[in-house]
Short mmCIF file of C-alpha atoms in Angstrom, two decimals:
data_model
loop_
_atom_site.label_atom_id
_atom_site.label_comp_id
_atom_site.label_asym_id
_atom_site.label_seq_id
_atom_site.Cartn_x
_atom_site.Cartn_y
_atom_site.Cartn_z
CA MET X 1 99.81 107.85 91.57
CA SER X 2 99.29 105.08 89.05
CA ALA X 3 98.28 105.33 85.46
CA VAL X 4 95.48 104.56 83.11
CA LEU X 5 96.50 101.35 81.40
CA PRO X 6 97.55 101.86 77.79
CA HIS X 7 96.59 98.94 75.58
CA PRO X 8 99.56 96.88 74.45
CA ALA X 9 100.01 96.74 70.72
CA HIS X 10 101.65 93.32 70.59
CA ASP X 11 99.72 90.24 69.57
CA ASP X 12 100.65 86.91 71.03
CA GLY X 13 98.69 84.87 68.55
CA HIS X 14 95.45 84.73 70.55
CA ASP X 15 92.24 86.12 69.16
CA HIS X 16 89.95 85.58 72.13
CA ALA X 17 87.31 88.18 72.89
CA HIS X 18 88.73 88.57 76.38
CA ASP X 19 92.39 88.84 75.43
CA HIS X 20 94.50 91.95 76.04
CA ASP X 21 92.96 95.08 74.51
CA HIS X 22 89.86 93.18 73.41
CA GLY X 23 89.05 92.64 77.08
CA ALA X 24 89.21 96.28 78.12
CA PRO X 25 85.88 98.13 77.96
CA HIS X 26 86.10 101.77 77.00
CA GLY X 27 84.80 105.05 78.40
CA TRP X 28 83.31 105.65 81.83
CA ARG X 29 81.88 102.13 82.08
CA ARG X 30 85.40 100.72 82.25
CA TRP X 31 85.96 102.56 85.54
CA LEU X 32 82.48 102.58 87.09
CA PHE X 33 81.97 98.84 86.61
CA ALA X 34 85.65 97.91 86.89
CA THR X 35 86.35 94.37 88.04
CA ASN X 36 89.90 94.13 86.67
CA HIS X 37 92.42 94.27 89.50
CA LYS X 38 94.70 96.63 87.57
CA ASP X 39 91.95 99.18 86.92
CA ILE X 40 90.79 99.05 90.54
CA GLY X 41 94.39 99.39 91.75
CA THR X 42 94.79 102.43 89.51
CA MET X 43 91.62 104.03 90.91
CA TYR X 44 92.72 103.38 94.50
CA LEU X 45 96.08 105.05 93.84
CA LEU X 46 94.58 108.09 92.12
CA PHE X 47 91.96 108.46 94.87
CA SER X 48 94.59 108.24 97.60
CA PHE X 49 96.80 110.81 95.88
CA THR X 50 93.82 113.17 95.65
CA MET X 51 93.18 112.76 99.37
CA PHE X 52 96.90 113.17 100.05
CA ILE X 53 96.82 116.55 98.30
CA LEU X 54 93.65 117.55 100.21
CA GLY X 55 95.17 116.53 103.56
CA GLY X 56 98.41 118.26 102.55
CA ILE X 57 96.62 121.54 101.87
CA MET X 58 95.17 121.38 105.38
CA ALA X 59 98.66 120.73 106.77
CA LEU X 60 100.00 123.78 104.93
CA VAL X 61 97.24 125.99 106.38
CA ILE X 62 98.25 124.67 109.84
CA ARG X 63 101.93 125.43 109.17
CA ALA X 64 101.12 128.88 107.73
CA GLU X 65 99.29 129.71 110.97
CA LEU X 66 102.22 128.48 113.04
CA PHE X 67 104.85 130.36 111.00
CA GLN X 68 104.98 133.04 113.67
CA PRO X 69 103.34 133.69 117.08
CA GLY X 70 99.90 135.27 117.16
CA LEU X 71 96.77 134.43 115.18
CA GLN X 72 97.28 135.11 111.47
CA PHE X 73 94.91 133.16 109.24
CA VAL X 74 92.53 130.92 111.20
CA ASN X 75 90.88 131.04 114.61
CA PRO X 76 91.74 128.33 117.17
CA ASP X 77 88.52 126.37 116.54
CA LEU X 78 89.11 126.17 112.78
CA PHE X 79 92.75 125.33 113.52
CA ASN X 80 91.63 122.29 115.54
CA GLN X 81 89.14 121.31 112.81
CA LEU X 82 91.99 121.37 110.29
CA THR X 83 94.22 119.33 112.61
CA THR X 84 91.50 116.70 113.10
CA MET X 85 90.56 116.43 109.43
CA HIS X 86 94.19 116.39 108.30
CA GLY X 87 94.78 113.33 110.48
CA LEU X 88 91.60 111.48 109.49
CA ILE X 89 92.03 112.18 105.76
CA MET X 90 95.70 111.19 105.70
CA VAL X 91 95.17 107.95 107.65
CA PHE X 92 91.87 106.70 106.23
CA GLY X 93 91.83 108.50 102.86
CA ALA X 94 95.46 108.58 101.73
CA ILE X 95 97.76 105.96 103.29
CA MET X 96 95.41 102.98 103.71
CA PRO X 97 93.76 103.19 100.25
CA ALA X 98 97.17 103.68 98.59
CA PHE X 99 98.46 100.41 100.02
CA VAL X 100 95.23 98.66 98.96
CA GLY X 101 95.90 100.05 95.48
CA PHE X 102 99.39 98.52 95.50
CA ALA X 103 97.89 95.23 96.72
CA ASN X 104 95.32 95.21 93.91
CA TRP X 105 97.92 95.90 91.27
CA MET X 106 100.75 93.70 92.45
CA ILE X 107 99.48 90.71 94.43
CA PRO X 108 97.80 88.91 91.46
CA LEU X 109 100.87 89.64 89.32
CA GLN X 110 103.27 88.44 92.02
CA ILE X 111 101.48 85.18 92.83
CA GLY X 112 100.47 84.32 89.26
CA ALA X 113 96.72 84.81 89.75
CA ALA X 114 94.43 85.95 86.93
CA ASP X 115 92.70 88.50 89.18
CA MET X 116 91.55 89.07 92.75
CA ALA X 117 89.28 86.39 94.22
CA PHE X 118 86.12 88.53 94.48
CA ALA X 119 86.16 90.95 91.56
CA ARG X 120 82.75 92.59 92.13
CA MET X 121 83.35 92.97 95.86
CA ASN X 122 86.64 94.60 94.89
CA ASN X 123 84.70 97.16 92.84
CA LEU X 124 82.31 97.85 95.72
CA SER X 125 85.11 98.24 98.26
CA PHE X 126 86.64 100.99 96.12
CA TRP X 127 83.43 102.87 95.29
CA LEU X 128 82.40 102.98 98.96
CA LEU X 129 85.39 105.27 99.55
CA ILE X 130 84.06 108.07 97.34
CA PRO X 131 80.87 108.92 99.31
CA ALA X 132 82.78 108.41 102.58
CA ALA X 133 85.48 110.86 101.52
CA ILE X 134 82.92 113.42 100.34
CA MET X 135 81.03 113.12 103.62
CA LEU X 136 84.22 113.52 105.63
CA ALA X 137 85.46 116.53 103.67
CA SER X 138 82.05 118.24 103.55
CA SER X 139 81.83 118.31 107.35
CA PHE X 140 83.58 121.72 107.20
CA PHE X 141 80.36 123.14 105.74
CA MET X 142 78.01 121.72 108.37
CA PRO X 143 76.68 123.76 111.32
CA GLY X 144 79.51 124.31 113.80
CA GLY X 145 82.17 123.18 111.31
CA ALA X 146 84.15 119.94 111.14
CA PRO X 147 84.94 117.85 114.24
CA SER X 148 87.70 119.54 116.25
CA THR X 149 88.53 116.71 118.63
CA GLY X 150 91.85 115.56 117.18
CA TRP X 151 91.96 112.52 114.86
CA THR X 152 91.67 110.20 117.89
CA LEU X 153 88.09 111.47 118.48
CA TYR X 154 88.44 111.40 122.27
CA ALA X 155 85.39 111.59 124.49
CA PRO X 156 84.01 113.73 126.10
CA LEU X 157 84.85 116.25 123.32
CA THR X 158 83.08 114.08 120.75
CA LEU X 159 79.89 114.20 122.84
CA GLN X 160 79.85 118.00 122.56
CA MET X 161 80.43 118.37 118.79
CA GLY X 162 77.87 119.48 116.20
CA PRO X 163 76.22 117.35 113.48
CA SER X 164 79.53 117.01 111.58
CA MET X 165 80.59 114.49 114.24
CA ASP X 166 77.79 112.15 113.13
CA ALA X 167 78.81 112.57 109.48
CA GLY X 168 82.41 111.77 110.42
CA ILE X 169 81.34 108.64 112.32
CA PHE X 170 79.23 107.47 109.37
CA ALA X 171 82.08 108.14 106.92
CA MET X 172 84.50 106.11 109.03
CA HIS X 173 82.02 103.23 109.22
CA ILE X 174 81.85 103.17 105.42
CA MET X 175 85.65 103.34 105.08
CA GLY X 176 85.95 100.53 107.62
CA ALA X 177 83.55 98.36 105.62
CA SER X 178 85.64 99.05 102.51
CA SER X 179 88.83 98.02 104.36
CA ILE X 180 87.30 94.80 105.64
CA MET X 181 86.04 93.79 102.18
CA GLY X 182 89.44 94.57 100.65
CA SER X 183 91.14 92.50 103.36
CA ILE X 184 88.90 89.46 102.84
CA ASN X 185 89.65 89.70 99.12
CA ILE X 186 93.42 89.82 99.69
CA ILE X 187 93.40 86.89 102.15
CA VAL X 188 91.36 84.63 99.85
CA THR X 189 93.43 85.62 96.81
CA VAL X 190 96.76 84.92 98.52
CA LEU X 191 95.71 81.67 100.18
CA ASN X 192 93.74 80.14 97.29
CA MET X 193 95.01 81.56 93.99
CA ARG X 194 98.78 81.19 94.02
CA ALA X 195 100.42 79.66 90.96
CA PRO X 196 101.24 75.92 91.17
CA GLY X 197 104.57 75.50 92.91
CA MET X 198 104.40 78.78 94.84
CA THR X 199 104.28 77.73 98.46
CA LEU X 200 103.63 80.35 101.13
CA MET X 201 107.34 80.51 101.94
CA LYS X 202 108.18 81.21 98.30
CA MET X 203 105.80 84.18 98.02
CA PRO X 204 107.25 87.67 97.54
CA LEU X 205 107.43 89.49 100.86
CA PHE X 206 104.98 92.13 99.66
CA ALA X 207 102.29 89.42 99.43
CA TRP X 208 103.27 88.18 102.89
CA THR X 209 103.14 91.61 104.51
CA TRP X 210 99.72 92.26 102.97
CA LEU X 211 98.38 88.87 104.06
CA ILE X 212 99.33 89.68 107.67
CA THR X 213 98.06 93.27 107.33
CA ALA X 214 94.70 92.00 106.06
CA PHE X 215 94.25 89.85 109.17
CA LEU X 216 95.12 92.88 111.30
CA LEU X 217 92.50 94.98 109.51
CA ILE X 218 89.78 92.38 109.99
CA ALA X 219 90.67 92.13 113.67
CA VAL X 220 90.72 95.84 114.54
CA MET X 221 88.39 97.75 112.20
CA PRO X 222 85.34 96.39 114.10
CA VAL X 223 86.92 97.68 117.33
CA LEU X 224 87.02 101.20 115.91
CA ALA X 225 83.46 100.74 114.65
CA GLY X 226 82.40 99.76 118.17
CA ALA X 227 84.09 102.78 119.76
CA ILE X 228 82.54 105.31 117.39
CA THR X 229 79.12 103.60 117.57
CA MET X 230 79.22 103.90 121.39
CA THR X 231 80.06 107.58 120.87
CA LEU X 232 77.05 107.88 118.57
CA THR X 233 74.67 106.27 121.09
CA ASP X 234 76.05 108.53 123.84
CA ARG X 235 75.30 111.52 121.62
CA HIS X 236 71.76 110.60 120.58
CA PHE X 237 70.32 107.60 122.40
CA GLY X 238 70.84 108.33 126.08
CA THR X 239 73.63 105.86 126.81
CA SER X 240 76.55 106.82 129.04
CA PHE X 241 79.51 104.74 127.90
CA PHE X 242 81.88 107.70 127.98
CA ASN X 243 79.82 110.38 129.72
CA PRO X 244 80.90 110.76 133.39
CA ALA X 245 77.61 112.49 134.25
CA GLY X 246 75.82 109.18 133.63
CA GLY X 247 78.48 106.97 135.20
CA GLY X 248 80.53 106.53 132.02
CA ASP X 249 84.31 106.61 131.69
CA PRO X 250 86.14 108.71 129.07
CA VAL X 251 89.32 106.68 129.69
CA MET X 252 87.48 103.56 128.52
CA TYR X 253 87.18 105.22 125.11
CA GLN X 254 90.97 105.65 125.04
CA HIS X 255 91.48 101.96 125.78
CA ILE X 256 89.07 100.87 123.04
CA PHE X 257 90.41 103.38 120.52
CA TRP X 258 94.06 102.51 121.04
CA PHE X 259 93.33 98.78 120.94
CA PHE X 260 92.42 99.63 117.36
CA GLY X 261 94.92 102.46 116.98
CA HIS X 262 98.16 100.66 117.66
CA PRO X 263 97.62 97.76 115.24
CA GLU X 264 96.47 100.48 112.82
CA VAL X 265 99.99 101.95 112.97
CA TYR X 266 101.35 98.62 111.73
CA ILE X 267 98.59 98.33 109.12
CA MET X 268 100.11 101.53 107.70
CA ILE X 269 103.74 100.34 107.80
CA LEU X 270 103.81 96.55 107.14
CA PRO X 271 102.95 96.87 103.40
CA ALA X 272 105.73 99.48 103.22
CA PHE X 273 108.13 96.84 104.59
CA GLY X 274 106.99 94.55 101.78
CA ILE X 275 107.72 97.15 99.09
CA ILE X 276 111.18 97.90 100.53
CA SER X 277 111.89 94.15 100.73
CA ALA X 278 111.24 93.89 96.98
CA ILE X 279 113.34 96.90 95.98
CA ILE X 280 116.53 96.48 98.01
CA PRO X 281 117.41 92.98 96.68
CA ALA X 282 116.71 94.18 93.12
CA PHE X 283 119.21 97.05 93.29
CA ALA X 284 121.73 95.23 95.49
CA ARG X 285 121.54 92.35 92.97
CA LYS X 286 121.40 89.83 95.82
CA ARG X 287 118.76 87.59 97.28
CA LEU X 288 117.02 89.08 100.33
CA PHE X 289 118.99 88.16 103.45
CA GLY X 290 116.99 86.05 105.91
CA TYR X 291 113.65 85.67 104.06
CA ALA X 292 112.13 83.36 106.69
CA SER X 293 113.17 85.64 109.56
CA MET X 294 111.52 88.55 107.72
CA VAL X 295 108.24 86.63 107.53
CA TYR X 296 108.41 85.67 111.23
CA ALA X 297 109.37 89.23 112.20
CA THR X 298 106.35 90.61 110.32
CA ALA X 299 104.04 88.14 112.06
CA SER X 300 105.66 88.95 115.44
CA ILE X 301 105.11 92.69 114.95
CA ALA X 302 101.44 92.03 114.11
CA ILE X 303 100.89 89.84 117.18
CA LEU X 304 102.74 92.15 119.59
CA SER X 305 100.81 95.16 118.27
CA PHE X 306 97.76 93.89 120.19
CA ILE X 307 99.42 94.11 123.61
CA VAL X 308 101.02 97.57 123.55
CA TRP X 309 98.01 99.88 123.09
CA ALA X 310 98.15 101.67 126.46
CA HIS X 311 101.62 103.14 125.87
CA HIS X 312 99.56 105.99 124.37
CA MET X 313 97.96 106.46 127.79
CA PHE X 314 100.79 106.75 130.33
CA THR X 315 99.38 110.10 131.49
CA SER X 316 95.83 108.82 132.02
CA GLY X 317 96.46 107.67 135.59
CA MET X 318 97.19 103.98 135.06
CA PRO X 319 98.88 102.11 137.92
CA VAL X 320 102.65 101.67 137.85
CA THR X 321 102.25 97.93 137.17
CA GLY X 322 100.32 98.76 134.00
CA GLN X 323 102.91 101.32 132.97
CA LEU X 324 105.70 98.76 133.39
CA PHE X 325 103.90 96.08 131.37
CA PHE X 326 103.15 98.40 128.44
CA MET X 327 106.64 99.89 128.61
CA TYR X 328 108.37 96.49 128.36
CA ALA X 329 105.95 95.20 125.71
CA THR X 330 106.62 98.28 123.59
CA MET X 331 110.38 97.82 123.92
CA LEU X 332 109.92 94.19 122.86
CA ILE X 333 108.27 95.20 119.57
CA ALA X 334 111.51 96.96 118.62
CA VAL X 335 113.21 93.55 118.30
CA PRO X 336 111.41 92.21 115.17
CA THR X 337 111.54 95.70 113.65
CA GLY X 338 115.29 95.74 114.25
CA VAL X 339 115.53 92.30 112.59
CA LYS X 340 114.00 93.77 109.45
CA ILE X 341 116.37 96.73 109.35
CA PHE X 342 119.34 94.41 109.96
CA ASN X 343 118.20 92.13 107.11
CA TRP X 344 117.86 95.03 104.66
CA ILE X 345 121.33 96.30 105.54
CA ALA X 346 122.75 92.75 105.31
CA THR X 347 121.14 92.43 101.86
CA MET X 348 122.95 95.59 100.73
CA TRP X 349 126.26 94.47 102.29
CA LYS X 350 128.74 93.70 99.49
CA GLY X 351 125.96 93.89 96.91
CA SER X 352 126.51 95.37 93.44
CA MET X 353 124.38 98.38 94.30
CA THR X 354 123.15 101.03 91.91
CA PHE X 355 121.20 104.04 93.04
CA GLU X 356 118.21 104.57 90.78
CA THR X 357 115.27 106.47 92.27
CA PRO X 358 113.46 103.42 93.78
CA MET X 359 116.66 102.45 95.62
CA LEU X 360 117.21 106.03 96.81
CA PHE X 361 113.72 106.10 98.31
CA ALA X 362 114.28 102.65 99.86
CA ILE X 363 117.55 103.73 101.51
CA GLY X 364 115.94 107.04 102.54
CA PHE X 365 113.13 104.99 104.05
CA ILE X 366 115.54 102.88 106.14
CA PHE X 367 117.46 105.93 107.36
CA VAL X 368 114.50 108.10 108.32
CA PHE X 369 112.22 105.29 109.49
CA THR X 370 114.99 104.12 111.85
CA MET X 371 115.11 107.61 113.35
CA GLY X 372 111.34 107.46 113.84
CA GLY X 373 111.74 104.07 115.47
CA PHE X 374 114.31 105.38 117.94
CA THR X 375 112.07 108.27 118.99
CA GLY X 376 109.32 105.68 119.42
CA LEU X 377 111.54 103.76 121.81
CA ILE X 378 112.14 106.97 123.75
CA LEU X 379 108.37 107.55 123.95
CA ALA X 380 107.97 103.96 125.19
CA MET X 381 109.76 104.93 128.41
CA ALA X 382 106.93 105.88 130.76
CA PRO X 383 108.89 108.47 132.79
CA ILE X 384 110.05 110.27 129.61
CA ASP X 385 106.69 109.95 127.89
CA ILE X 386 104.90 111.58 130.83
CA GLN X 387 107.11 114.65 130.28
CA ILE X 388 106.71 114.93 126.50
CA HIS X 389 103.22 113.46 126.04
CA ASP X 390 101.07 115.58 123.69
CA THR X 391 104.01 117.76 122.67
CA TYR X 392 105.55 118.30 119.25
CA TYR X 393 108.02 115.50 120.04
CA VAL X 394 105.15 113.06 119.46
CA VAL X 395 104.17 114.87 116.24
CA ALA X 396 107.77 114.57 115.01
CA HIS X 397 107.90 110.86 115.94
CA PHE X 398 104.80 109.73 114.11
CA HIS X 399 105.51 111.82 111.02
CA TYR X 400 108.97 110.27 110.82
CA VAL X 401 107.28 106.86 110.87
CA LEU X 402 104.29 107.59 108.62
CA VAL X 403 105.59 110.16 106.14
CA ALA X 404 109.15 108.93 105.84
CA GLY X 405 107.93 105.39 106.41
CA SER X 406 104.68 104.73 104.54
CA LEU X 407 104.90 107.59 102.04
CA TYR X 408 108.55 107.05 101.02
CA ALA X 409 107.83 103.35 100.49
CA MET X 410 104.88 104.26 98.25
CA PHE X 411 107.06 106.60 96.20
CA ALA X 412 109.66 103.83 95.93
CA GLY X 413 106.94 101.43 94.77
CA VAL X 414 105.63 103.85 92.13
CA TYR X 415 109.10 104.35 90.66
CA TYR X 416 109.86 100.62 90.85
CA TRP X 417 106.62 99.20 89.40
CA GLY X 418 105.45 102.28 87.48
CA PRO X 419 107.20 101.19 84.25
CA LYS X 420 105.34 97.86 84.48
CA TRP X 421 102.03 99.68 84.99
CA THR X 422 102.40 102.29 82.25
CA GLY X 423 104.88 100.84 79.77
CA VAL X 424 107.14 103.89 79.93
CA MET X 425 110.18 104.78 82.03
CA TYR X 426 110.04 107.82 84.28
CA SER X 427 112.71 110.51 83.99
CA GLU X 428 115.57 109.47 86.30
CA THR X 429 116.66 113.10 86.73
CA ARG X 430 113.19 114.19 87.80
CA GLY X 431 112.91 111.20 90.13
CA LYS X 432 116.14 112.16 91.85
CA ILE X 433 115.04 115.80 92.16
CA HIS X 434 111.85 114.53 93.80
CA PHE X 435 113.79 112.28 96.18
CA TRP X 436 116.39 114.81 97.32
CA GLY X 437 113.84 117.61 97.59
CA SER X 438 111.48 115.39 99.62
CA LEU X 439 114.25 114.10 101.91
CA ILE X 440 115.71 117.53 102.67
CA PHE X 441 112.41 119.37 103.12
CA PHE X 442 110.96 116.53 105.20
CA ASN X 443 113.83 116.78 107.69
CA VAL X 444 113.70 120.59 107.68
CA THR X 445 110.00 120.31 108.57
CA PHE X 446 109.95 117.62 111.23
CA PHE X 447 113.41 117.49 112.82
CA PRO X 448 112.97 120.88 114.60
CA MET X 449 109.73 119.56 116.09
CA HIS X 450 111.75 117.23 118.35
CA PHE X 451 113.33 120.30 119.95
CA LEU X 452 109.98 122.10 120.17
CA GLY X 453 108.55 119.09 122.00
CA LEU X 454 111.50 118.75 124.35
CA ALA X 455 111.12 122.48 125.13
CA GLY X 456 107.49 121.85 126.04
CA MET X 457 105.42 123.12 123.09
CA PRO X 458 102.04 121.31 123.16
CA ARG X 459 100.50 120.08 119.93
CA ARG X 460 97.13 121.26 118.54
CA TYR X 461 97.73 124.84 119.74
CA ALA X 462 97.10 127.64 117.23
CA ASP X 463 99.35 130.12 119.07
CA TYR X 464 102.53 129.91 121.12
CA PRO X 465 104.94 132.14 123.06
CA MET X 466 107.97 133.76 121.47
CA GLN X 467 110.56 131.18 122.57
CA PHE X 468 109.19 128.63 120.06
CA ALA X 469 109.17 131.05 117.10
CA ASP X 470 112.43 130.16 115.33
CA PHE X 471 111.94 126.40 115.09
CA ASN X 472 108.30 126.87 114.06
CA ALA X 473 109.33 129.22 111.25
CA ILE X 474 111.91 126.68 109.99
CA ALA X 475 109.33 123.86 110.15
CA SER X 476 106.76 125.90 108.20
CA ILE X 477 109.26 126.75 105.44
CA GLY X 478 110.17 123.05 105.18
CA ALA X 479 106.50 122.06 105.00
CA PHE X 480 105.83 124.31 102.01
CA GLY X 481 108.95 122.97 100.30
CA PHE X 482 107.85 119.39 100.94
CA GLY X 483 104.36 120.14 99.58
CA PHE X 484 105.88 121.72 96.46
CA MET X 485 107.96 118.58 95.82
CA GLN X 486 104.83 116.40 95.81
CA VAL X 487 103.14 118.68 93.26
CA TYR X 488 106.37 118.43 91.21
CA PHE X 489 106.20 114.61 91.50
CA PHE X 490 102.64 114.54 90.17
CA LEU X 491 103.11 117.03 87.32
CA PHE X 492 106.55 115.97 86.11
CA VAL X 493 106.76 112.27 86.96
CA VAL X 494 103.25 110.79 87.22
CA VAL X 495 101.44 112.74 84.50
CA PRO X 496 104.06 112.06 81.77
CA MET X 497 103.97 108.32 82.66
CA MET X 498 100.16 108.30 82.55
CA ARG X 499 100.27 109.92 79.11
CA GLY X 500 102.84 107.42 77.89
CA LYS X 501 105.55 110.05 77.44
CA GLY X 502 108.99 108.60 77.97
CA ALA X 503 111.24 105.81 76.81
CA PRO X 504 109.36 102.50 76.35
CA ALA X 505 109.90 100.29 79.38
CA PRO X 506 111.44 96.87 78.77
CA GLN X 507 109.67 93.83 80.18
CA LYS X 508 112.19 93.79 83.03
CA PRO X 509 113.59 97.31 83.52
CA TRP X 510 115.64 96.43 86.63
CA GLU X 511 118.50 94.01 86.18
CA GLY X 512 118.31 92.46 89.64
CA ALA X 513 114.50 92.29 89.92
CA GLU X 514 112.93 88.90 90.52
CA GLY X 515 109.33 87.76 90.56
CA LEU X 516 106.43 86.83 88.31
CA GLU X 517 105.43 90.45 87.69
CA TRP X 518 108.51 90.78 85.45
CA GLU X 519 107.40 87.86 83.28
CA VAL X 520 104.54 89.80 81.68
CA PRO X 521 105.05 92.54 79.06
CA SER X 522 105.27 96.24 79.90
CA PRO X 523 102.67 97.67 80.18
CA ALA X 524 100.99 94.74 81.90
CA PRO X 525 98.21 93.45 79.57
CA PHE X 526 94.60 93.91 80.69
CA HIS X 527 94.41 90.16 81.39
CA THR X 528 97.41 88.30 82.76
CA PHE X 529 98.01 84.71 83.85
CA GLU X 530 94.76 83.32 82.40
CA THR X 531 96.67 80.04 82.49
CA PRO X 532 98.49 79.83 85.82
CA PRO X 533 102.28 79.86 85.33
CA LYS X 534 104.24 76.83 86.51
CA LEU X 535 107.21 77.62 88.70
CA ASN X 536 110.52 75.82 88.80
CA ALA X 537 112.14 74.64 92.02
CA ALA X 538 113.75 78.01 92.68
CA ALA X 539 110.36 79.68 92.24
CA THR X 540 111.87 82.69 90.56
CA ARG X 541 111.35 81.89 86.90
CA VAL X 542 108.43 80.68 84.84
CA ILE X 543 109.03 77.31 83.18
CA GLY X 544 108.86 77.44 79.40
#
């Protein structure tokens, strides 16, 4: 999704061996041994887009099977393998690495740092993803096929899977190690390497959201590692953590998994909030409304995310007292999220708005993410959730949050910062085609799923009775349209920018944009801020 950095032709009077193009090694060594935050950010983004396409192909096979009743293309076991791998690849291979790519590219530029704090660890955290992704994807070719447990890897199903389950567990351990190293790097960079004069409360919100996200990752990735390691020992070493035959409890797995899984949801959306908080003020040509409240709301969401995990488990037989606690806690988390949406709308209120592609994706994000939030509130109600648990209503809800949430924010970020990365402007017409096509096809795909869920269609089923046929056919048509729009985005927006085809981007392509990243030339030189910039009192402009 990013671009290979072209080398800027300008000369600012320096002749150091490490300056601008002189500092960029050439050929495969530049990428294999990369320690430059921009190169590593580029590799993260390209890797995540590759995984996004792979996960998307699996989704399209699922939707092709569900186009009409009966078994058309895949048997139910392969269908469940595709469902499981689609979830794992999209969460751990596409969304999380993409946001780490944005963090690598933008955080040093936004805080005036020369690079990330631990450059070699940064390289390792990226390259760990490649063998992990290969191991995960290759599980289809192992005896018995890929894991078919659902992406949540619930016991006791995981105890009955073939050897691909072990490969999946190992791959997720490696991806978790990568995430933890990336998080440590981001925390140290943000806390220790800000430009003089940039206090924490003057940082761009993207840096804030990633700082909080990094703490979340460090807190919960070991929890997932513990859950899947206990699964591994149950499978091979005679323990009975989750095996009822030996006195274990499968529901305990659910508690451990969702203690990781709910903060994980916010790990995938908080950086998106940061991107949207950068774009809306730029195109409304106003300062962000309520900066401090946005920071506190982000921290509140992160803290509350640790006490709501069992709202995924209302049907597991928990006592009414437990249901009430998790119901009220989940409703409470809507308050800081609502603060954010209010602040974005207040920022746009009476602003001099223009609607370039980044702003369209940001407004589309607010609209569709809010719908996903409302369905989340509905699912927080224990009596309702018990009725629609594990139906397509849940599928619709989390795709509204993660596709229209995380993914739209990433698209907005690529259009917004892409000119700074590549030095060329994207085609505004093509960007708008991508936005409107994505918005329409997304809603055609996932809005009917609310009705399927309310009518009682369970998820992860390869076949269904006739009464669900019409909405499934509509959803499948929308899914193929949505997939086509992402191929269009890559071929007609990303590739031309990577090749440098397009109008040269000015240093500051957006009139209302603020921040240190707009103080460096476009494309951003290989080395930036070797001398930390000094900020004035307003902390929006470099002095001198």
